Short mmCIF file of C-alpha atoms in Angstrom, two decimals:
data_model
loop_
_atom_site.label_atom_id
_atom_site.label_comp_id
_atom_site.label_asym_id
_atom_site.label_seq_id
_atom_site.Cartn_x
_atom_site.Cartn_y
_atom_site.Cartn_z
CA MET A 12 36.13 71.58 148.85
CA LYS A 13 34.40 73.93 150.83
CA ASP A 14 30.96 72.70 149.76
CA LYS A 15 32.14 69.50 151.43
CA ASN A 16 29.76 67.99 154.06
CA SER A 17 31.78 66.44 156.64
CA VAL A 18 30.04 62.54 156.08
CA TRP A 19 31.29 62.93 152.46
CA SER A 20 34.33 63.78 153.32
CA PHE A 21 34.87 61.44 156.12
CA PHE A 22 34.23 58.16 153.63
CA ALA A 23 36.56 60.19 150.75
CA SER A 24 39.70 60.34 152.95
CA VAL A 25 42.48 58.43 152.81
CA LYS A 26 42.76 58.25 156.37
CA LEU A 27 38.96 55.96 156.51
CA ALA A 28 41.45 53.99 153.48
CA LEU A 29 44.45 53.09 155.69
CA PHE A 30 42.35 52.33 158.48
CA THR A 31 40.04 49.88 156.93
CA LEU A 32 42.63 48.27 155.47
CA SER A 33 44.91 48.14 158.69
CA ALA A 34 41.82 46.89 160.63
CA ILE A 35 40.85 43.91 158.23
CA SER A 36 44.61 42.90 157.96
CA ILE A 37 44.79 42.37 161.63
CA THR A 38 41.78 40.55 161.48
CA ALA A 39 42.94 38.30 158.55
CA ILE A 40 46.05 37.55 160.87
CA ILE A 41 43.71 36.36 163.66
CA GLY A 42 41.34 34.63 161.56
CA THR A 43 44.71 32.49 160.17
CA VAL A 44 45.95 31.79 163.58
CA ILE A 45 42.46 31.07 165.25
CA PRO A 46 40.88 27.44 163.34
CA GLN A 47 37.57 28.51 161.32
CA ASN A 48 34.40 26.66 161.40
CA GLN A 49 35.35 24.63 163.95
CA LYS A 50 33.07 23.06 166.71
CA PHE A 51 33.07 24.84 170.42
CA GLY A 52 34.91 21.65 172.11
CA LEU A 53 37.94 22.19 170.09
CA TYR A 54 38.57 25.80 170.72
CA ALA A 55 38.15 25.11 174.86
CA GLN A 56 40.42 22.37 174.73
CA GLN A 57 43.02 24.42 172.75
CA TYR A 58 42.45 27.78 174.19
CA GLY A 59 40.08 27.26 177.43
CA ASP A 60 36.22 28.02 178.74
CA THR A 61 36.87 31.63 179.06
CA ALA A 62 39.27 32.08 175.93
CA ALA A 63 36.23 29.91 173.80
CA GLN A 64 33.23 32.23 175.20
CA VAL A 65 35.32 35.05 173.73
CA ILE A 66 36.20 33.30 170.19
CA LYS A 67 32.35 32.28 169.95
CA VAL A 68 31.18 36.10 171.37
CA LEU A 69 33.02 37.58 168.72
CA ASP A 70 32.45 35.33 166.28
CA LEU A 71 36.17 34.61 166.03
CA HIS A 72 35.13 31.33 164.17
CA ASP A 73 33.94 32.21 161.58
CA MET A 74 35.55 35.54 161.16
CA TYR A 75 34.92 36.32 157.55
CA GLY A 76 31.35 35.56 157.87
CA SER A 77 30.77 37.64 160.91
CA TRP A 78 28.95 40.98 160.53
CA TRP A 79 31.63 43.17 161.68
CA PHE A 80 33.95 41.65 159.19
CA LEU A 81 31.50 42.06 156.41
CA GLY A 82 31.02 45.39 157.90
CA LEU A 83 35.08 46.22 157.60
CA LEU A 84 34.40 45.19 153.44
CA GLY A 85 31.13 47.13 153.35
CA LEU A 86 33.09 50.55 154.87
CA LEU A 87 36.20 50.34 152.59
CA SER A 88 33.53 49.31 149.70
CA ALA A 89 32.14 52.84 150.58
CA ASN A 90 35.44 54.72 151.29
CA ILE A 91 36.43 53.40 147.62
CA ILE A 92 33.30 53.90 145.81
CA ILE A 93 33.40 57.81 147.32
CA CYS A 94 37.11 58.33 146.87
CA SER A 95 36.94 57.66 143.30
CA ILE A 96 33.43 59.53 142.67
CA ASP A 97 35.60 62.64 144.62
CA ARG A 98 38.79 62.32 142.66
CA PHE A 99 37.65 61.05 138.77
CA PRO A 100 36.20 64.45 137.77
CA THR A 101 39.60 65.97 138.15
CA ALA A 102 41.27 62.87 136.94
CA TRP A 103 39.41 63.05 133.54
CA LYS A 104 40.30 66.59 133.38
CA GLN A 105 43.91 66.44 133.49
CA MET A 106 43.50 63.52 130.33
CA THR A 107 41.23 65.32 128.23
CA THR A 108 42.06 68.81 128.78
CA ASP A 109 43.69 70.31 125.42
CA GLN A 110 46.83 70.99 126.74
CA SER A 111 47.85 73.49 124.03
CA GLY A 112 45.56 75.63 126.02
CA ILE A 113 48.18 76.28 128.47
CA ALA A 114 49.79 80.40 128.68
CA ILE A 115 52.97 80.68 127.07
CA ALA A 116 53.67 82.17 130.05
CA LYS A 117 52.70 79.03 132.38
CA ILE A 118 55.33 76.87 129.92
CA GLU A 119 58.18 79.41 130.30
CA LYS A 120 58.19 78.68 134.17
CA MET A 121 58.21 74.76 134.06
CA ALA A 122 60.70 73.31 135.85
CA LEU A 123 61.80 70.82 132.69
CA SER A 124 62.18 73.42 129.58
CA HIS A 125 64.82 74.24 127.49
CA ARG A 126 65.29 76.96 124.15
CA ILE A 127 66.25 75.72 120.76
CA PRO A 128 67.74 78.27 118.37
CA ALA A 129 66.90 78.13 114.57
CA ARG A 130 68.57 79.20 111.98
CA GLU A 131 65.52 80.73 110.46
CA LYS A 132 61.95 81.14 111.02
CA LEU A 133 59.95 77.97 111.61
CA SER A 134 57.11 76.15 110.50
CA PRO A 135 54.63 74.12 113.02
CA ASP A 136 54.62 71.46 110.70
CA GLU A 137 58.24 70.82 110.86
CA VAL A 138 58.15 70.53 114.75
CA LYS A 139 54.77 68.34 114.32
CA THR A 140 56.71 65.92 112.47
CA VAL A 141 59.52 65.22 114.72
CA LEU A 142 56.81 64.57 117.50
CA LYS A 143 54.41 62.67 115.41
CA ASN A 144 57.49 60.34 114.65
CA GLU A 145 58.31 59.72 118.06
CA GLY A 146 54.66 58.72 119.00
CA TRP A 147 52.84 62.59 120.59
CA LYS A 148 49.40 62.93 120.29
CA LEU A 149 49.10 66.46 119.12
CA THR A 150 46.84 69.58 119.19
CA THR A 151 48.09 72.86 118.56
CA LYS A 152 46.81 76.78 118.87
CA THR A 153 48.39 80.18 117.82
CA SER A 154 47.74 83.46 119.50
CA ASP A 155 49.37 86.30 118.89
CA ASP A 156 52.26 85.45 121.27
CA GLY A 157 53.05 81.91 119.15
CA THR A 158 51.73 79.10 118.16
CA VAL A 159 51.66 75.83 121.17
CA ILE A 160 51.98 73.13 119.85
CA ALA A 161 51.12 70.52 123.08
CA GLY A 162 52.08 66.47 123.10
CA GLN A 163 50.92 63.74 125.05
CA LYS A 164 51.36 59.98 126.29
CA GLY A 165 49.93 57.72 128.51
CA ASN A 166 47.10 60.31 129.89
CA TRP A 167 45.17 56.53 130.52
CA SER A 168 47.64 55.60 132.97
CA ARG A 169 45.89 57.84 135.49
CA MET A 170 43.01 55.09 134.97
CA GLY A 171 45.49 52.84 136.98
CA VAL A 172 44.69 53.52 140.26
CA TYR A 173 40.17 53.50 139.50
CA LEU A 174 41.26 50.33 137.66
CA VAL A 175 42.51 48.86 141.17
CA HIS A 176 39.72 50.89 143.04
CA THR A 177 37.20 49.04 140.94
CA SER A 178 39.00 45.23 141.14
CA MET A 179 38.84 45.46 144.64
CA LEU A 180 35.29 46.27 144.67
CA VAL A 181 34.47 43.24 141.80
CA ILE A 182 36.65 40.79 144.11
CA PHE A 183 34.39 41.88 147.05
CA ILE A 184 30.99 41.26 145.33
CA GLY A 185 32.79 38.21 143.79
CA ALA A 186 33.49 36.67 147.64
CA MET A 187 30.15 37.89 148.55
CA ILE A 188 28.33 35.91 145.92
CA GLY A 189 30.62 32.80 147.19
CA HIS A 190 29.61 33.35 150.72
CA PHE A 191 26.17 33.59 150.74
CA PHE A 192 25.20 31.16 147.78
CA GLY A 193 27.70 28.79 147.68
CA PHE A 194 29.49 26.58 150.74
CA LYS A 195 32.47 24.30 151.65
CA ALA A 196 32.07 20.81 152.76
CA SER A 197 33.17 17.68 153.06
CA VAL A 198 32.09 13.81 152.96
CA PHE A 199 33.29 10.24 153.54
CA LEU A 200 32.04 8.40 150.52
CA PRO A 201 32.73 4.29 151.30
CA GLU A 202 33.19 2.19 148.07
CA THR A 203 30.04 0.78 146.27
CA ARG A 204 27.84 3.49 148.23
CA VAL A 205 25.62 6.45 146.91
CA THR A 206 24.88 9.81 148.64
CA ASP A 207 23.01 12.90 147.44
CA LYS A 208 24.19 15.16 150.18
CA VAL A 209 27.53 16.87 152.07
CA TYR A 210 28.17 17.97 154.98
CA ALA A 211 28.90 22.01 155.84
CA ALA A 212 32.29 22.47 157.57
CA GLY A 213 32.22 23.60 161.05
CA HIS A 214 28.75 22.71 162.19
CA ARG A 215 28.19 20.03 159.43
CA SER A 216 24.74 20.73 158.50
CA PRO A 217 23.57 18.72 155.18
CA ILE A 218 23.82 20.16 151.93
CA ASP A 219 21.78 18.77 149.09
CA LEU A 220 23.38 18.00 146.27
CA GLY A 221 20.48 18.13 143.23
CA PHE A 222 22.23 14.65 142.25
CA GLU A 223 23.47 11.35 143.91
CA LEU A 224 27.42 11.10 143.74
CA ARG A 225 28.19 7.05 143.83
CA CYS A 226 32.30 5.86 144.89
CA ASP A 227 32.50 3.12 142.10
CA PHE A 228 36.05 2.58 143.72
CA PHE A 229 39.31 3.19 145.43
CA THR A 230 42.23 2.58 144.48
CA ILE A 231 45.42 3.09 147.07
CA ASP A 232 49.38 3.04 146.43
CA PHE A 233 51.81 2.87 149.40
CA TYR A 234 55.44 3.25 150.16
CA ASP A 235 57.40 0.25 151.30
CA ASN A 236 57.40 2.25 155.19
CA GLY A 237 53.46 1.96 155.18
CA MET A 238 52.86 5.72 153.56
CA ALA A 239 50.60 6.37 151.26
CA LYS A 240 51.93 7.41 148.15
CA LYS A 241 48.75 8.02 145.62
CA TYR A 242 44.78 7.65 145.63
CA VAL A 243 42.43 7.64 143.20
CA SER A 244 38.91 7.41 143.84
CA GLY A 245 36.17 6.19 140.70
CA LEU A 246 33.32 8.24 140.94
CA THR A 247 29.89 8.04 138.67
CA VAL A 248 27.85 11.29 139.49
CA LEU A 249 23.88 10.06 138.42
CA GLU A 250 20.80 12.66 137.47
CA ASP A 251 17.97 12.16 136.79
CA GLY A 252 16.83 12.45 132.92
CA LYS A 253 20.59 12.35 132.24
CA ALA A 254 23.24 9.30 131.54
CA PRO A 255 25.52 8.78 134.19
CA PHE A 256 28.79 10.43 134.16
CA SER A 257 32.23 8.09 135.17
CA THR A 258 35.42 9.63 136.17
CA GLU A 259 38.01 9.19 138.03
CA ILE A 260 39.66 11.37 140.72
CA ALA A 261 43.26 12.54 142.78
CA VAL A 262 44.97 15.06 144.11
CA ASN A 263 44.89 18.05 141.78
CA THR A 264 42.50 16.54 139.79
CA PRO A 265 39.22 17.30 141.11
CA LEU A 266 35.90 16.53 139.71
CA LYS A 267 33.44 19.64 138.78
CA HIS A 268 29.69 19.01 138.01
CA ASN A 269 27.06 21.88 137.97
CA GLY A 270 29.25 24.14 139.78
CA ILE A 271 30.20 22.08 142.81
CA THR A 272 34.40 20.79 142.67
CA PHE A 273 34.89 17.57 144.39
CA TYR A 274 38.70 17.44 145.70
CA GLN A 275 40.41 13.70 146.09
CA ALA A 276 41.27 14.98 150.13
CA SER A 277 41.94 12.10 152.47
CA TYR A 278 40.89 8.42 152.79
CA GLU A 279 39.37 6.08 155.83
CA GLY A 280 40.06 2.56 155.87
CA TYR A 281 37.21 0.25 157.20
CA LYS A 282 37.41 -3.62 158.46
CA ASP A 283 34.95 -4.27 155.77
CA PHE A 284 36.22 -6.46 151.99
CA VAL A 285 34.78 -5.64 149.09
CA PHE A 286 33.97 -9.10 146.75
CA LYS A 287 33.77 -9.40 142.65
CA LEU A 288 32.78 -12.26 141.81
CA THR A 289 32.10 -12.90 138.19
CA ASP A 290 29.86 -15.22 137.01
CA PRO A 291 31.64 -17.18 134.88
CA ALA A 292 28.10 -18.26 132.68
CA ASP A 293 27.20 -14.96 131.20
CA GLY A 294 30.75 -13.01 133.02
CA THR A 295 28.65 -10.18 134.52
CA VAL A 296 30.49 -8.87 137.52
CA HIS A 297 28.45 -8.97 140.40
CA THR A 298 29.73 -6.69 144.13
CA PHE A 299 29.46 -7.68 147.46
CA ILE A 300 30.66 -6.75 150.96
CA ALA A 301 31.77 -9.02 153.03
CA PRO A 302 32.29 -7.21 157.23
CA PHE A 303 35.43 -9.20 158.49
CA GLN A 304 34.63 -13.22 159.39
CA GLU A 305 31.00 -12.93 158.42
CA GLN A 306 29.59 -14.98 155.65
CA VAL A 307 28.22 -13.38 152.89
CA GLU A 308 25.92 -15.31 150.63
CA TRP A 309 25.21 -15.17 146.66
CA LYS A 310 21.86 -16.92 146.44
CA ASP A 311 21.20 -17.37 143.08
CA LYS A 312 24.51 -19.46 142.78
CA ASP A 313 24.14 -21.10 146.55
CA ILE A 314 27.39 -19.37 146.89
CA VAL A 315 28.52 -18.08 150.54
CA PHE A 316 32.03 -16.90 151.28
CA GLY A 317 33.29 -14.86 153.80
CA VAL A 318 37.22 -13.27 155.22
CA VAL A 319 38.24 -15.95 157.49
CA ASN A 320 41.53 -13.83 158.32
CA ALA A 321 43.53 -11.00 157.07
CA GLU A 322 47.43 -9.38 157.73
CA ALA A 323 47.82 -6.03 158.01
CA PHE A 324 50.76 -3.73 157.50
CA ARG A 325 50.25 -0.01 159.84
CA ASP A 326 46.37 0.70 158.91
CA HIS A 327 46.40 -1.20 155.55
CA VAL A 328 45.70 -5.08 154.76
CA THR A 329 48.06 -6.66 152.28
CA ARG A 330 46.93 -10.22 152.58
CA ILE A 331 42.82 -11.59 152.60
CA LYS A 332 42.28 -15.75 153.81
CA ILE A 333 38.73 -16.38 151.91
CA TRP A 334 36.71 -19.32 152.45
CA PHE A 335 34.90 -19.94 149.71
CA LYS A 336 31.55 -22.85 149.79
CA GLU A 337 29.31 -23.42 146.67
CA GLY A 338 26.29 -25.20 147.05
CA ASN A 339 27.07 -29.31 148.45
CA SER A 340 30.51 -28.71 147.55
CA GLU A 341 33.54 -28.85 149.87
CA PRO A 342 34.43 -25.50 150.96
CA VAL A 343 37.86 -23.89 150.08
CA GLU A 344 40.62 -21.71 151.96
CA PHE A 345 43.64 -19.95 150.37
CA TRP A 346 45.25 -16.41 150.35
CA VAL A 347 45.08 -13.96 148.06
CA ASP A 348 46.83 -10.05 147.94
CA ASP A 349 44.86 -7.13 148.61
CA ASN A 350 42.91 -6.22 145.46
CA GLY A 351 44.17 -9.90 143.89
CA ILE A 352 42.35 -12.40 141.46
CA GLN A 353 41.50 -15.63 142.10
CA GLU A 354 39.95 -18.18 139.79
CA VAL A 355 37.29 -20.49 142.00
CA ALA A 356 36.37 -23.86 140.90
CA SER A 357 32.84 -24.09 140.20
CA VAL A 358 30.75 -27.30 139.89
CA SER A 359 29.65 -25.92 136.72
CA GLY A 360 33.26 -26.20 135.71
CA ALA A 361 33.82 -22.69 134.35
CA PRO A 362 35.86 -21.48 136.95
CA TYR A 363 35.05 -18.48 139.10
CA SER A 364 37.10 -14.73 138.98
CA LEU A 365 37.09 -13.54 142.66
CA GLN A 366 38.71 -10.26 143.69
CA ALA A 367 39.10 -9.38 147.10
CA LYS A 368 40.12 -5.69 148.82
CA GLN A 369 39.64 -3.82 151.84
CA MET A 370 37.50 -1.39 151.77
CA TYR A 371 37.92 2.24 151.73
CA ALA A 372 35.80 5.49 152.09
CA THR A 373 37.44 8.16 150.00
CA GLY A 374 37.41 11.87 151.39
CA LEU A 375 35.95 14.22 149.36
CA GLN A 376 36.60 18.51 149.67
CA VAL A 377 33.66 20.14 148.12
CA ALA A 378 32.89 23.70 147.46
CA LYS A 379 30.39 25.57 145.14
CA ASP A 380 31.86 28.84 144.66
CA PRO A 381 29.50 30.78 141.60
CA GLY A 382 31.56 33.97 142.37
CA VAL A 383 35.27 32.49 141.69
CA TRP A 384 34.95 34.10 138.28
CA LEU A 385 34.48 37.89 139.31
CA VAL A 386 36.95 36.95 141.95
CA TYR A 387 39.56 36.07 139.29
CA LEU A 388 38.32 38.69 137.02
CA GLY A 389 38.93 41.42 140.02
CA PHE A 390 42.95 39.68 140.62
CA PHE A 391 43.23 40.45 136.50
CA MET A 392 42.05 43.97 136.85
CA MET A 393 43.86 44.50 139.84
CA LEU A 394 47.02 43.64 138.20
CA ALA A 395 46.40 45.50 134.91
CA GLY A 396 46.20 48.84 137.00
CA LEU A 397 48.75 48.24 139.38
CA TYR A 398 50.63 48.16 136.14
CA PHE A 399 49.22 51.09 134.97
CA SER A 400 49.96 53.02 138.08
CA PHE A 401 53.55 51.93 138.82
CA PHE A 402 54.66 51.59 134.96
CA THR A 403 53.21 53.98 133.04
CA SER A 404 52.97 57.64 133.75
CA HIS A 405 50.92 60.71 131.67
CA LYS A 406 53.60 62.65 129.82
CA ARG A 407 53.55 66.18 128.45
CA VAL A 408 55.23 68.38 126.15
CA TRP A 409 54.78 71.66 125.00
CA ILE A 410 56.68 73.61 121.86
CA VAL A 411 56.40 76.88 121.46
CA THR A 412 57.32 78.24 118.00
CA GLY A 413 56.98 82.12 116.20
CA GLN A 414 59.02 83.54 118.85
CA GLY A 415 62.05 84.52 117.00
CA ARG A 416 64.34 82.17 116.12
CA GLU A 417 64.48 79.91 119.09
CA VAL A 418 62.21 77.30 120.07
CA LEU A 419 61.01 77.07 123.50
CA VAL A 420 60.43 73.27 124.85
CA ALA A 421 58.83 72.43 128.15
CA GLY A 422 57.55 68.80 129.58
CA SER A 423 56.57 67.18 132.64
CA ALA A 424 55.24 63.94 133.62
CA ASN A 425 52.78 63.06 136.81
CA LYS A 426 55.07 59.83 138.12
CA ASN A 427 58.94 58.33 137.00
CA LYS A 428 60.64 62.33 136.56
CA GLU A 429 63.76 60.50 136.04
CA GLY A 430 62.92 58.34 133.08
CA PHE A 431 61.11 61.04 131.63
CA GLU A 432 64.18 63.65 131.93
CA LYS A 433 65.91 61.21 130.00
CA ASN A 434 63.19 60.81 127.38
CA PHE A 435 63.00 64.66 127.18
CA THR A 436 66.45 65.44 126.56
CA THR A 437 66.54 63.32 123.79
CA LEU A 438 63.37 64.79 122.78
CA THR A 439 65.30 67.99 122.42
CA ASP A 440 68.40 66.67 120.81
CA LYS A 441 66.18 65.57 117.63
CA LEU A 442 64.90 68.82 117.48
CA THR A 443 67.70 70.55 117.98
CA ASP A 444 69.28 68.36 115.13
CA LYS A 445 66.01 69.19 113.08
CA LEU A 446 65.85 73.24 113.50
CA ALA A 447 69.90 73.88 113.85
#
């Protein structure tokens, strides 16, 4: 359009869209190749000091949060918005214009047209009945030259591209919300310990959870070759004014609380041991942490115990040798399998139930993304928009009557013209059968 200024034309151009999409694609590859949010030393070790400096200066270590990457997204967003505003009026006019207003002379010149002879003068209502049965939405206009019956289908398919444009903006907004108001972090939480903080990926700065998280237990099964088979963490959420909430998590079975998701990611075995002693007097269970070859005391019961030896396969303990003494009685030593239970005689008569296991820390990946539902919505809109854009089309037909004993049929479609020609042929065949 002649009255467009250069700035508007620049932001509405397809060339700008191709440039920004290409730039985003290429930089996304770079962000995939270069590990993100790592310490400078890792880049120096992996790529050398000079390359590490370049990575730092260009923010390639935090590419998706860098000003220039966000600028590319902003440029693409502006391009999408202005391009849509620029082209939408034309598409809206094509969808909503009364197609019966087209001049008969123009209909006669259409590439896809067909004339059907009729035995006698036709009533437009007879033609309309055929079209309505085929699902066409009709408008009619009568002039001295004849009656034009216009039908169209799929006019809203022209909105597919704008639905795709909108979906990209919704995804960008969701991603920005997740970037500025969410976080990705991790924490190693030893059994029996409580934390109210996790540590941001990369720079490891602490992030306050707003509640406390306790690791009640960690269990792990191994294959015969010593590789980890399955591990499970028992977690409890402790929050002021609310009842504690406990659950178990495993790989692909995370804990979600207050918009924060805790994923079971890894583990770390310690040289300490977790003891659970059941008081025979009232059945209560008391938990103790016992460092290797160090005594632990249960003062209320005048009991001391500890781990004097342990057998291990690779990095996990398989059997534990325990030393146990109550009051002035003779100490006893015995072996117990990792996480096994052993009854130990007491001076009161009823035996203690003793459970011992290697202590682990559960490794949790923690994520908060308040924009994720917008991202999901955006992808749903994109799929819908792509469907309308590629698998539907705006079909139009015109039938002119009142020109003697002939009916002129013409049609067009904005996409899938070969498929429309088949539909057009079917329609003309039905009209021929009806009118002949």
